[in-house]
């Protein structure tokens, strides 16, 4: 009976993916940078009750345009993920729970949201998340076509199939991989998660999946407070490498650990697709990341990952994920500019 149920679930998943519009056609005159003004969250100032900069995504795009790196007409507008799309990964029960304002308040860590009518939260909070999910899913298709893609949002790595948390309501990384498996001829995916926090959501979803290799490098002193393990590189049978370090890790130490981890990953896995969760909460001064990495260190980090992708001849998707300072948007834009300067991405506008 359990096997039959599993087979039925797979048939439903395949049908939902086949019927989805998330892989909407993109004209050749567009750059593989995905963004929508609908990403940004703003409602009666409530967004300021959480330290996350909920207008970060729009400011990254504005900086790229102002710097002459991007023509706003060449930006790709994604489609919002529907309930049927989300059911490819999420349970019906979990999606139903998001119709309760209290649940949304807990996930976003903004308690006053519990007192607002849910239809407002669906429009002002969850819709921006669903739009970003659509952007992440589409990024994989663009990366397969162009070699790389950057979603200026996304990276909700604390959410798994049946539970959200840490400002992450939908599991966009898991969903993207399921679509890639079904539609892009992808069979092996590497996730490099360099947000300051552990990617506990996608790690839960792919815990026993040999087709997924996860390199997760994070501060074990902060949410979700994984217990430290030593040595720093810890290889598990289910192909998860966790590099755990403490608060106040410096740029030099951070980049050294990353170099070791990338070398190990290169030896152990040959991906068809690389998903890079590029949180900037590693920056010195970030109130939640609590690390000491400089803006130039972020540039070097991103450059290392894109070079790794090129050496593996593997398409790469970059997601902007966490970052809790107003300066994060500027740092991300500067890093994207550096990738263009180094020839690791190609932006005609630049």
Coordinates of N, CA and C in Angstrom, one line a residue, residues 44 52 105 114 127 130 164 243:
X44 N 2.3 49.2 5.8 CA 2.1 50.0 7.1 C 3.3 50.0 8.0
X52 N 15.3 41.8 8.7 CA 15.5 41.6 7.3 C 15.1 42.9 6.5
X105 N 2.9 34.7 11.2 CA 3.6 35.5 12.1 C 4.8 34.8 12.7
X114 N 0.1 38.3 13.5 CA -1.0 37.4 14.0 C -2.3 38.0 14.1
X127 N 2.5 36.6 -1.1 CA 2.6 36.8 -2.5 C 4.0 37.2 -2.9
X130 N 5.9 34.0 -2.9 CA 5.6 33.1 -4.1 C 6.1 33.6 -5.4
X164 N 7.8 25.7 7.8 CA 8.5 26.9 7.5 C 9.2 27.5 8.7
X243 N 30.2 22.7 7.2 CA 31.4 23.4 7.7 C 30.8 24.4 8.8

